[in-house]
Coordinates of C-alpha atoms and ligand atoms in Angstrom, one line a residue:
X25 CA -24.8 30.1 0.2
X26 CA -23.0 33.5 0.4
X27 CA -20.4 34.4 3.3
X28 CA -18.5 31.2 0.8
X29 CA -16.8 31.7 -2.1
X30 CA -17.9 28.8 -3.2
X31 CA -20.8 26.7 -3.3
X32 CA -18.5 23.6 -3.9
X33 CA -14.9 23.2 -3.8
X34 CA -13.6 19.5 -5.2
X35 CA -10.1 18.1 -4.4
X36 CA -9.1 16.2 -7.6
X37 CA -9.8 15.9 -11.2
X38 CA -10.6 12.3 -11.5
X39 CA -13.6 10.2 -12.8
X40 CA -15.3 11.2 -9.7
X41 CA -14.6 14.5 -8.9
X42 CA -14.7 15.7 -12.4
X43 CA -18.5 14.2 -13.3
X44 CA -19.7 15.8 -9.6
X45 CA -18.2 18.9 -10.1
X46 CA -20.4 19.4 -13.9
X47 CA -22.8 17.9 -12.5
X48 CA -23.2 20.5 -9.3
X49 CA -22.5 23.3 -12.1
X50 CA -25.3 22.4 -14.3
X51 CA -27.8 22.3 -10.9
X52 CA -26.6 26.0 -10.3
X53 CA -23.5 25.6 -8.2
X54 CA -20.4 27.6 -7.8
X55 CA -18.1 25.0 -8.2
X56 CA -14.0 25.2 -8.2
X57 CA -12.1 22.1 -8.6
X58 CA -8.4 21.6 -7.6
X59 CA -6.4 18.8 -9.1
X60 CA -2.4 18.5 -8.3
X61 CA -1.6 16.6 -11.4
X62 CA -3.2 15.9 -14.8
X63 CA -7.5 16.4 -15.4
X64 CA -8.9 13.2 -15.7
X65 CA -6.9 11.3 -12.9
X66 CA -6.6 7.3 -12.7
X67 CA -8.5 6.2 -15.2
X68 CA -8.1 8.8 -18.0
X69 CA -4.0 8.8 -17.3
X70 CA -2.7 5.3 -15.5
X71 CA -5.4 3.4 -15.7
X72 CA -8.2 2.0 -17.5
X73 CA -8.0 3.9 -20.7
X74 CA -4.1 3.6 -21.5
X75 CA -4.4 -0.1 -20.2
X76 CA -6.8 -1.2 -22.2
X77 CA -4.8 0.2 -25.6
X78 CA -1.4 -1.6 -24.3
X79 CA -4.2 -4.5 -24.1
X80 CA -5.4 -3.8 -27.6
X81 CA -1.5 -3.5 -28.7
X82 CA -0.6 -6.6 -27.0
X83 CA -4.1 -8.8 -28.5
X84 CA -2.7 -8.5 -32.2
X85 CA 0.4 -11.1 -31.4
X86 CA -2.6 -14.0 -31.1
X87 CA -4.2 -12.6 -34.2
X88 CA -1.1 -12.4 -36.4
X89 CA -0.6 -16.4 -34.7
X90 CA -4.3 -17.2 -35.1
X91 CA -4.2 -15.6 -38.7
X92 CA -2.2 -18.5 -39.9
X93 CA -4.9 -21.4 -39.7
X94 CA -7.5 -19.0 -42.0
X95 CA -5.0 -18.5 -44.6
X96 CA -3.1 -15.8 -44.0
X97 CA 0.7 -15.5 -44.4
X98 CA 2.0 -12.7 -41.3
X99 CA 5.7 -14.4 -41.0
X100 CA 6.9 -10.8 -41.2
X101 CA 5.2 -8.8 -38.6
X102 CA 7.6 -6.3 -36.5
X103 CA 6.4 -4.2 -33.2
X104 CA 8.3 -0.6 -31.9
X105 CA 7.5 0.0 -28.4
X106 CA 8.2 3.7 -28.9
X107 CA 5.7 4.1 -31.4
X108 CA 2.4 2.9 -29.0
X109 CA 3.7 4.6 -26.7
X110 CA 3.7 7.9 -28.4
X111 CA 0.2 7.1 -29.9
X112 CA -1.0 6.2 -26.2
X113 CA 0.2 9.7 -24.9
X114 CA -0.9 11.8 -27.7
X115 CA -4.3 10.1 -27.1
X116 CA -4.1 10.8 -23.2
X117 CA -3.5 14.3 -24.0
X118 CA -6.2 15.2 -26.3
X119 CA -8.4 13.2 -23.7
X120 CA -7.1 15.3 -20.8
X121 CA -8.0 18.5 -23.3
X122 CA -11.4 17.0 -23.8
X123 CA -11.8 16.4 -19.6
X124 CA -10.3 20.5 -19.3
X125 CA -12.7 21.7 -22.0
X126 CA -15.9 20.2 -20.6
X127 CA -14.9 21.5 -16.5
X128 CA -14.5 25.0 -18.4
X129 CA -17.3 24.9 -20.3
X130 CA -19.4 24.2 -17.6
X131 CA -18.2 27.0 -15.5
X132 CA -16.3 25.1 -13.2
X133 CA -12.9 27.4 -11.7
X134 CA -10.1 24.7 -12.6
X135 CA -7.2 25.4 -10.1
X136 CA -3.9 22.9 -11.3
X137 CA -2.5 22.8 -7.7
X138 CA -2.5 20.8 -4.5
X139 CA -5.7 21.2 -2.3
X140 CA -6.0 20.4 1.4
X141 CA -8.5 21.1 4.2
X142 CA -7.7 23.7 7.3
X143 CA -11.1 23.4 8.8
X144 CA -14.6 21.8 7.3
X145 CA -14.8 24.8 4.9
X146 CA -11.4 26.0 4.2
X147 CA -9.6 24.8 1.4
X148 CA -5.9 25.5 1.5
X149 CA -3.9 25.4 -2.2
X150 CA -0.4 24.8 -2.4
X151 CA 0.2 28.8 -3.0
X152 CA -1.0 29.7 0.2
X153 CA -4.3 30.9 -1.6
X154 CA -7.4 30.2 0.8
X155 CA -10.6 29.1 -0.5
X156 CA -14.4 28.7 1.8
X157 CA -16.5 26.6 0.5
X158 CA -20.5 25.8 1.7
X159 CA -19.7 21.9 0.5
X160 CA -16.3 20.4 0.1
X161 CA -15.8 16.6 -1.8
X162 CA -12.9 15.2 -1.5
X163 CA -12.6 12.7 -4.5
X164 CA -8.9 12.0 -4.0
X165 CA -8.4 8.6 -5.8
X166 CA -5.7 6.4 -4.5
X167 CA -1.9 5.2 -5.3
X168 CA -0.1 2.0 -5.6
X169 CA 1.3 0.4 -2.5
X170 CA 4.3 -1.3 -2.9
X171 CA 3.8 -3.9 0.0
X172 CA 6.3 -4.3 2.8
X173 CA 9.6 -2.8 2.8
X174 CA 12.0 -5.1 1.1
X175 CA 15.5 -4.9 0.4
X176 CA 15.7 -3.3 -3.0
X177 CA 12.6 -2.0 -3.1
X178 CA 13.3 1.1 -4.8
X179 CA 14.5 -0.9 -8.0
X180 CA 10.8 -1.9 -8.5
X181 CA 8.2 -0.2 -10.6
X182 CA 4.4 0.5 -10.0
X183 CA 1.3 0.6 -12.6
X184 CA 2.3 4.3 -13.1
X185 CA 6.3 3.5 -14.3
X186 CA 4.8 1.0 -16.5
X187 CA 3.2 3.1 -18.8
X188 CA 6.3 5.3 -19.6
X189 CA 9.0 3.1 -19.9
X190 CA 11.3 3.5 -22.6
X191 CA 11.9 0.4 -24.0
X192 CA 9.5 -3.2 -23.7
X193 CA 11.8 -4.8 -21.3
X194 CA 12.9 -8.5 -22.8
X195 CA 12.1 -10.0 -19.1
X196 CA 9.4 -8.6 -16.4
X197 CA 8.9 -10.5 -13.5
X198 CA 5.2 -9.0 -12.3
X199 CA 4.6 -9.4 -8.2
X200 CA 0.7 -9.6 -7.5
X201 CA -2.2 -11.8 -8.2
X202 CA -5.3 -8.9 -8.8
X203 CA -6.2 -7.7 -11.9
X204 CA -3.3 -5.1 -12.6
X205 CA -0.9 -7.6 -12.4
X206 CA -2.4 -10.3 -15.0
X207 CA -3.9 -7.4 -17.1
X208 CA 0.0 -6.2 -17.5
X209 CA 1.2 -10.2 -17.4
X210 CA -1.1 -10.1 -20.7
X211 CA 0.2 -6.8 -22.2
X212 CA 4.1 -7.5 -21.9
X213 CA 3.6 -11.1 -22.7
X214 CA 1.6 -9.8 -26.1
X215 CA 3.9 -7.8 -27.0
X216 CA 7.1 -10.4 -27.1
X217 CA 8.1 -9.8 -23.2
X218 CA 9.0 -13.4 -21.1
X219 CA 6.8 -12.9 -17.9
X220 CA 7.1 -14.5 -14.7
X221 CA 3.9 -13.8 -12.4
X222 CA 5.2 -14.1 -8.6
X223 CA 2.1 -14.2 -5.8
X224 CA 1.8 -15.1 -2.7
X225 CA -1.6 -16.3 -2.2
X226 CA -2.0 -20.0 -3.2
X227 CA -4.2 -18.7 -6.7
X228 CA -4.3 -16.0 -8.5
X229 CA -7.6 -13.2 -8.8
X230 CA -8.8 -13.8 -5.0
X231 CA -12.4 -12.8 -4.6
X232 CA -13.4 -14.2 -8.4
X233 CA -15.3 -16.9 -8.8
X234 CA -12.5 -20.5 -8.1
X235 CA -13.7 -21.8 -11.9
X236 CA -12.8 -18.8 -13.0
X237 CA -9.5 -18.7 -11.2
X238 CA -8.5 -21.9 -12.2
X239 CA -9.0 -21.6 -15.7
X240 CA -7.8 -17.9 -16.0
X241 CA -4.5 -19.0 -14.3
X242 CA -4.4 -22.4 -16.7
X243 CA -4.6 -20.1 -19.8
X244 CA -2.4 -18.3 -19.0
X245 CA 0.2 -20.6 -18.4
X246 CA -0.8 -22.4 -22.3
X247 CA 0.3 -18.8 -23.6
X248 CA 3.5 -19.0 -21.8
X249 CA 3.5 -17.1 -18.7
X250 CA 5.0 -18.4 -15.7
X251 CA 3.0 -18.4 -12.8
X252 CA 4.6 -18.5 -9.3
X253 CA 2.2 -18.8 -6.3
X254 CA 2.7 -19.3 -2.5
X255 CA 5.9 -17.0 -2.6
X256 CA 7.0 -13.4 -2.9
X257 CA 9.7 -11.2 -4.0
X258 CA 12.0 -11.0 -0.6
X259 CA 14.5 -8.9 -2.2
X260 CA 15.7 -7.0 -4.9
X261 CA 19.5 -6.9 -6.2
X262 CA 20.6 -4.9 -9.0
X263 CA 22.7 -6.4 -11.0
X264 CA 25.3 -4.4 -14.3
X265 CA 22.3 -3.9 -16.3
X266 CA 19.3 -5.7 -15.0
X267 CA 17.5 -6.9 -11.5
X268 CA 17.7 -10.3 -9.8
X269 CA 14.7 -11.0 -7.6
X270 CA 15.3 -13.1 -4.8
X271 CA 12.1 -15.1 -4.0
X272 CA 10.8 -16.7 -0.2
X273 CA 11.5 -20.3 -0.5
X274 CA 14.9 -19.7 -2.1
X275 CA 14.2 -19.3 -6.3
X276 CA 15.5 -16.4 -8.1
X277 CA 14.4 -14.7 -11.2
X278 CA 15.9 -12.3 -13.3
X279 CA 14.8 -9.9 -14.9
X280 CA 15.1 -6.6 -17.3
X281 CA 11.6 -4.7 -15.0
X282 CA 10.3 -5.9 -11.5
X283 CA 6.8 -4.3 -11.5
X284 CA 4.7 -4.6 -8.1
X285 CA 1.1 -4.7 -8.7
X286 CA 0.2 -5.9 -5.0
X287 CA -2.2 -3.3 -4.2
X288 CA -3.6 0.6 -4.1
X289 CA -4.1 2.7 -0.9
X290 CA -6.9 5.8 -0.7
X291 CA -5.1 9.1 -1.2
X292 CA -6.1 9.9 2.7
X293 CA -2.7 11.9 4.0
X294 CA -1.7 14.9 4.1
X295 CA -5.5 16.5 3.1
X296 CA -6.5 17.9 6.6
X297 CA -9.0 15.3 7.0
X298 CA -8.0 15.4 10.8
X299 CA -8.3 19.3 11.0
X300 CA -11.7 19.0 8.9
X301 CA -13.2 16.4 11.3
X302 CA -13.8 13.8 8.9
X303 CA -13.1 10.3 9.8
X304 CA -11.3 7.4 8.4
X305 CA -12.8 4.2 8.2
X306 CA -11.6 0.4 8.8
X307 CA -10.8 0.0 5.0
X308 CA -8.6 2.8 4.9
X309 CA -10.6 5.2 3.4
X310 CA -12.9 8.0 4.0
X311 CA -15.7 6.9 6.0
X312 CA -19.0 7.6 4.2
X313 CA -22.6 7.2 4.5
X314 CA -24.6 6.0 1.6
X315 CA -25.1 9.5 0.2
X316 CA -21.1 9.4 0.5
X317 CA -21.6 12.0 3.5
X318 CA -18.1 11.6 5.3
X319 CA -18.7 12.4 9.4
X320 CA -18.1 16.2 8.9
X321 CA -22.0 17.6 7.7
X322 CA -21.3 19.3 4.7
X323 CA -18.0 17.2 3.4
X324 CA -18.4 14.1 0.9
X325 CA -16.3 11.7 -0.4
X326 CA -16.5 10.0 -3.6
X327 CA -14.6 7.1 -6.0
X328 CA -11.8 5.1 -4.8
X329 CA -10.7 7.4 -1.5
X330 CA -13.6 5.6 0.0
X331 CA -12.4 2.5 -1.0
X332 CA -15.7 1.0 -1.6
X333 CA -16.0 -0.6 -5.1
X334 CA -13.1 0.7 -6.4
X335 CA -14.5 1.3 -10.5
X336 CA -14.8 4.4 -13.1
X337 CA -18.1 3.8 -13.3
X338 CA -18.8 3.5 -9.3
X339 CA -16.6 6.9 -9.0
X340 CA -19.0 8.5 -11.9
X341 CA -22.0 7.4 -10.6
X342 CA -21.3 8.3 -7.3
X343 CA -20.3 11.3 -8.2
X344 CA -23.3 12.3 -10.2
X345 CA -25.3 10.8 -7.2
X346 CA -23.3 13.7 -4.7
X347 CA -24.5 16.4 -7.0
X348 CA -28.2 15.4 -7.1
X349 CA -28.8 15.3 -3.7
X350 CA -26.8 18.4 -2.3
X351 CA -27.2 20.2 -5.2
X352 CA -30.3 19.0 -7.4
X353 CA -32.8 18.6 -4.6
X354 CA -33.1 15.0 -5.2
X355 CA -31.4 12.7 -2.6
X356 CA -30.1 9.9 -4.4
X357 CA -27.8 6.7 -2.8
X358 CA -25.5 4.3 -5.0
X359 CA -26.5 0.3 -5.8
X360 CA -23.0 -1.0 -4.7
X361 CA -24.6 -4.8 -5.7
X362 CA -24.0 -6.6 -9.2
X363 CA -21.7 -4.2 -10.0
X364 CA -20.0 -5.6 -13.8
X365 CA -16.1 -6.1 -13.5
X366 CA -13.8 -7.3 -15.7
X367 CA -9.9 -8.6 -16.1
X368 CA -8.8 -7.4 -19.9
X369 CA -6.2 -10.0 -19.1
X370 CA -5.7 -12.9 -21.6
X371 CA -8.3 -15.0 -21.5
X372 CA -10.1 -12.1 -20.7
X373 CA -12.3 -12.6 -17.7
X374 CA -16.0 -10.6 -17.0
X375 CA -18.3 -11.5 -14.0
X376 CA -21.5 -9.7 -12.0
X377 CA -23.3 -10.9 -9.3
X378 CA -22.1 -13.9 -6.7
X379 CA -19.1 -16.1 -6.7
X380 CA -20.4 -20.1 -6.2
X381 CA -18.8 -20.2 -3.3
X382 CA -20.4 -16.7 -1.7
X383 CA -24.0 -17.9 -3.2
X384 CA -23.5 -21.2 -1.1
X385 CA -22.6 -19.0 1.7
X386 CA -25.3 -17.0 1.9
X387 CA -28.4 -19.1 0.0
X388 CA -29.9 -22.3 1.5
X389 CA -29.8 -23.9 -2.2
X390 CA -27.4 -22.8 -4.8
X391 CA -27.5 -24.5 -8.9
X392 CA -24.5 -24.4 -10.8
X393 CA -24.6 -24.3 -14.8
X394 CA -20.9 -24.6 -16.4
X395 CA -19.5 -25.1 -19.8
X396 CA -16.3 -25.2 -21.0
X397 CA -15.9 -25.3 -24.7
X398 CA -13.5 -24.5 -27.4
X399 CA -14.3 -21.7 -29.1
X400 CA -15.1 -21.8 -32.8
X401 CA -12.5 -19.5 -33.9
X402 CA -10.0 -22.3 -32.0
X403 CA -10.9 -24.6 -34.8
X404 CA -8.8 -23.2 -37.6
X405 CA -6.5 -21.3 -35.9
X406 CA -5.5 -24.5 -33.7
X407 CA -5.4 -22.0 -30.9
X408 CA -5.1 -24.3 -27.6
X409 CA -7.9 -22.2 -25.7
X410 CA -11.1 -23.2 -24.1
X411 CA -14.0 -20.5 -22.8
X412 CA -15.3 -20.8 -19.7
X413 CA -19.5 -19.7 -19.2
X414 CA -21.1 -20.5 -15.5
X415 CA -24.1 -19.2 -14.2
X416 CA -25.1 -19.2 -10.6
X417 CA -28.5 -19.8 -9.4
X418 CA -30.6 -19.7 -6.3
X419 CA -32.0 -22.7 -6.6
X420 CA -35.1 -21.6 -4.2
X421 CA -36.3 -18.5 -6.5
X422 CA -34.7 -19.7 -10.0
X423 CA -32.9 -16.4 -10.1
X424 CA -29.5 -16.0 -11.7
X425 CA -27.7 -14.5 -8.9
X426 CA -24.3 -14.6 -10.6
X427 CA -22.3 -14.9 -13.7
X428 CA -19.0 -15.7 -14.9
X429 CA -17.0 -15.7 -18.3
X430 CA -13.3 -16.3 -19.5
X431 CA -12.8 -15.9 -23.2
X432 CA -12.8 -13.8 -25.9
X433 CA -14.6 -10.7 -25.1
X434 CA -15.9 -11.6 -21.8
X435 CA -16.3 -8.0 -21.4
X436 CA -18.8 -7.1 -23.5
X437 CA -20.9 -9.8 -23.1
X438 CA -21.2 -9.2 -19.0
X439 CA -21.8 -5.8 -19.3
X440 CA -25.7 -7.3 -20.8
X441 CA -25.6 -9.9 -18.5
X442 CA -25.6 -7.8 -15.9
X443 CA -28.4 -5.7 -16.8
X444 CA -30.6 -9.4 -16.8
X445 CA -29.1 -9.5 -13.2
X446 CA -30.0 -6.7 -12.0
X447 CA -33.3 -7.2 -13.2
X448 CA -33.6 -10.4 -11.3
X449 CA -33.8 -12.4 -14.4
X450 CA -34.7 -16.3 -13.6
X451 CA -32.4 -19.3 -15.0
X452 CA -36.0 -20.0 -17.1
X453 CA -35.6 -16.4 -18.5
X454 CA -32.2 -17.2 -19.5
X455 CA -33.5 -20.4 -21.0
X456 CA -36.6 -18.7 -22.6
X457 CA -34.1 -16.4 -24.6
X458 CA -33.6 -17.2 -28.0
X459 CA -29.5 -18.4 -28.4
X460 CA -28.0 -15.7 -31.6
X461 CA -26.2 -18.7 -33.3
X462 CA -22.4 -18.7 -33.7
X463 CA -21.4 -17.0 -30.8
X464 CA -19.6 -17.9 -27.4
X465 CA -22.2 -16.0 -25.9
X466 CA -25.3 -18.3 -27.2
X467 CA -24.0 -20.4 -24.0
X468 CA -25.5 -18.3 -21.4
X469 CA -29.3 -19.1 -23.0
X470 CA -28.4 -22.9 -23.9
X471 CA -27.2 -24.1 -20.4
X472 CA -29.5 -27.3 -19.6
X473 CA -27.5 -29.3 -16.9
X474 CA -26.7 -28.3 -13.9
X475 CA -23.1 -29.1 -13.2
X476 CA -21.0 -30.4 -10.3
X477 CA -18.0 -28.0 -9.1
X478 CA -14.9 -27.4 -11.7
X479 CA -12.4 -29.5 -9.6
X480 CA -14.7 -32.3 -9.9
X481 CA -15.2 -31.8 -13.4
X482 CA -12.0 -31.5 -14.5
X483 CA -10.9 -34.5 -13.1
X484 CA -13.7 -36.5 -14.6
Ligands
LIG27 C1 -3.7 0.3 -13.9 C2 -5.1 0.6 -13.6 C3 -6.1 0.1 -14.4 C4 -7.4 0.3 -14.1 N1 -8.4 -0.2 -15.0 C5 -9.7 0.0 -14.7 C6 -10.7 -0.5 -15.6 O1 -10.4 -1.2 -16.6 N2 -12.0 -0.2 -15.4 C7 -12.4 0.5 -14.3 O2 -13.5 0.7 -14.1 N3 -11.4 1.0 -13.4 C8 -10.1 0.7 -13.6 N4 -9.2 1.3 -12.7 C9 -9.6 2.0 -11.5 C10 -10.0 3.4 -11.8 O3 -9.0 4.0 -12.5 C11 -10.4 4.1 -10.6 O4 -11.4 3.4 -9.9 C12 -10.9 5.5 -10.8 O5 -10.0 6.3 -11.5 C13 -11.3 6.2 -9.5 O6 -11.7 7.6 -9.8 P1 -11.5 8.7 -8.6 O7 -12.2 9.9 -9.2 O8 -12.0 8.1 -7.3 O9 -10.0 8.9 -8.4 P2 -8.8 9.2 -9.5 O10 -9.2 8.9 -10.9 O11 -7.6 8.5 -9.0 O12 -8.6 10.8 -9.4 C14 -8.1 11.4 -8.2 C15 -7.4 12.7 -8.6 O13 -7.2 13.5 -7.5 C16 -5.9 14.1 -7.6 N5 -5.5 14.4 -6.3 C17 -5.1 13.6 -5.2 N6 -4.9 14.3 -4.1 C18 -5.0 15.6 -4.5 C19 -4.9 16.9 -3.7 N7 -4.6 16.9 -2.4 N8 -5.1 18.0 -4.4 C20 -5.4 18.0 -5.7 N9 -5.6 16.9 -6.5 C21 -5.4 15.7 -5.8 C22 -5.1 13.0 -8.3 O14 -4.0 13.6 -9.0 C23 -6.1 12.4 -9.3 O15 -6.0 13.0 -10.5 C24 -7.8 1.1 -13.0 C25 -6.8 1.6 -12.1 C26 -5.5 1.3 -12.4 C27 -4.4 1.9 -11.5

């Protein structure tokens, strides 16, 4: 590829963009890689990885509670914002060393500036220096929206803000229903916060499973957050030291923080797609094929400026997937089904495959298999809590096409799950398993009945 510069040029340093560009190094690539803020983008920096310790910080509250009931005296504990949020930055930072170290030692040219495109192989960096490059992936990312404009809009605070605010604000009123806004419902609510959850849909976590939904949205309210549906925040008024919120249908709510978590846009503007020739597509983002080929020949796009499945892991594997097949000779395309998600909100929620509702959709027959139980640790601690385990099965093939958990580490237990998905593991498979006795997740194996929808069941 001479007559380039480089073989590759990447626009950001994110889960994506970082993985291809190592990746295309190790196969024998010139790579540089331009990122405009920190290495290690989203996830590393305002996303998954400092969420999930605010999560951690905000867990301990139940245990201290739950500690009571198995003997333990905890009447005295104390929490400092200012500390976690030191100990969550100094980790970020030797993280974002870590990210820098392994670009570097791979032999990838880190450039800490703005990229965009002039044409499909110039790269243009915010000091004027011009860059041509044979390939060019663009693995942007994406920002928080913050919804319509609204009087008072400014006063509110994103998913980025809430990681560096100075003090744990007494009151937060949280606008959205998706998984940012109960994961940080959950985290301010741990950590001594009053939360009011504001959404204008008519329940919470659209596109989950409705079980799931429903019980998510009912344990939340037992530990005390207020959940507000089929309204929004119309405006905002600033008041001598905190925020009023003035809500459709005439309620108001104050509050210390307003944080809008209603949504995130792919980082499409202002990078010369237009110039470069690559198109958008009806989801907002990059338009790609399935080798994430955008519509310009020898530009890609990777992670969550496609707005595809929008996951670390989906940006990583896609990533590694880019490099293989225009750098590593083999072409290789990305399994977008029974991709594992999870809500580290409290009850913590994890689910792969179909919903009930899409299975019924889509397959002539469709078994359910649902139980709600307290959990043993519930016992002592008197914890008013129930976990909720439902499979989903085509009831022509006997294959689990879906499954869905609420509890107590709900997580961990549908990453496995999800690899007896994806292998097309029957419901008798399930059932052949032995059940590991105590544990919530001895359910999945010891589900016998098959069970009528949640709405009927509860109200049996
Ligand atoms: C609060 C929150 C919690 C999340 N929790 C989870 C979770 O628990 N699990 C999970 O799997 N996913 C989670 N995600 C999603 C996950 O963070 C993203 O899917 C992932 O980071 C996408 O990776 P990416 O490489 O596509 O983009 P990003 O990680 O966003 O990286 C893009 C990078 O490009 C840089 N950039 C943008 N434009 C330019 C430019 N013109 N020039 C130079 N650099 C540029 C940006 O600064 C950024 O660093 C979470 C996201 C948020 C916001």
């Amino acid at each position: 590829m001479s007559g380039y510069d480089v073989d590759l040029f990447v626009i950001g340093g994110g889960s994506g963009g970082v993985r291809a560009a190592r990746m295309a190094a190790q196969h024998g690539a010139r790579v540089m890689l331009a990122e405009e803020y920190r290495v290690g983008g989203t996830c590393v920096i305002r996303g998954c990885v400092p969420k999930k310790l605010l999560v951690y910080a905000s867990r301990f509250r139940a245990e201290f509670e739950d500690a009571a009931g198995y003997g333990w005296d905890v009447a005295h504990v104390k929490f400092d914002w200012p500390t976690l949020i030191a100990n969550k930055d100094k980790e970020i930072a030797r993280l974002e060393a870590a990210y820098t170290t392994t670009l570097e030692k791979a032999g990838v040219a880190l450039v800490k500036q703005r990229a965009a495109l002039t044409d499909a192989h110039t790269v243009q960096l915010a000091d004027g220096q011009r860059v041509r490059a044979a390939y060019i992936l663009i693995a942007t990312g994406g920002a928080p929206t913050l919804g319509d404009p609204i009087p008072g809009i400014e006063h509110a605070i994103s998913s980025n803000e809430a990681f560096h605010l100075q003090q744990l604000p007494p009151q937060v009123l949280i606008q959205g229903g998706g998984y940012v806004a109960l994961e940080f419902a959950g985290i301010f609510a741990g950590l001594g916060s009053r939360v009011t959850l504001v959404y204008r849909g008519e329940n919470i976590l659209r596109g989950f499973d409705d079980d799931v939904r429903q019980h998510v949205r009912m344990d939340m309210e037992k530990r005390g957050i207020r959940v507000l549906t089929g309204c929004k925040v119309a405006a905002i008024e600033r008041t001598e030291s905190r925020f009023v919120a003035r809500l459709t249908g005439g309620a108001q709510v104050a509050a210390d923080r307003i944080m809008f978590a209603t949504g995130r846009a792919p980082n499409v503007a202002k990078i010369g797609l237009k110039e470069a020739g690559v198109k958008i597509a009806d989801n907002g983002g990059v338009a790609v094929d399935e080798y994430s080929r955008s519509s310009a020949a020898n530009i890609y796009a990777i992670g969550d400026v496609t707005n595809r499945v929008n996951l670390t892991p989906v940006a990583i594997r896609e990533g590694a997937a880019f490099a293989d097949t225009v750098f590593g000779g083999r072409p290789t395309a990305v399994d977008h089904t029974n991709v594992p998600t999870a809500v580290f909100s409290d009850p913590e929620v994890g689910a792969v495959g179909l919903t009930e509702a899409e299975a019924r959709a889509r397959l002539p027959q469709t078994d359910v298999y649902r139980a709600m139980f307290r959990p043993l640790k519930a016992t002592l601690s008197g914890r008013d809590t129930t976990v909720l385990v439902k499979l989903v099965v085509d009831g022509q093939t006997d294959r689990v096409v879906g499954c869905h958990i609420v509890g107590e580490a709900a997580a961990e237990m549908i990453q496995v799950a999800a690899v007896a998905v994806r292998m097309k593991a029957t419901k008798a498979d399930f059932d052949a398993t032995m059940a590991l006795h105590p544990t919530t997740a001895e359910e999945l194996v010891t589900l016998r009945t098959k069970s009528a929808s949640y709405s009927r069941a509860a109200a049996e």
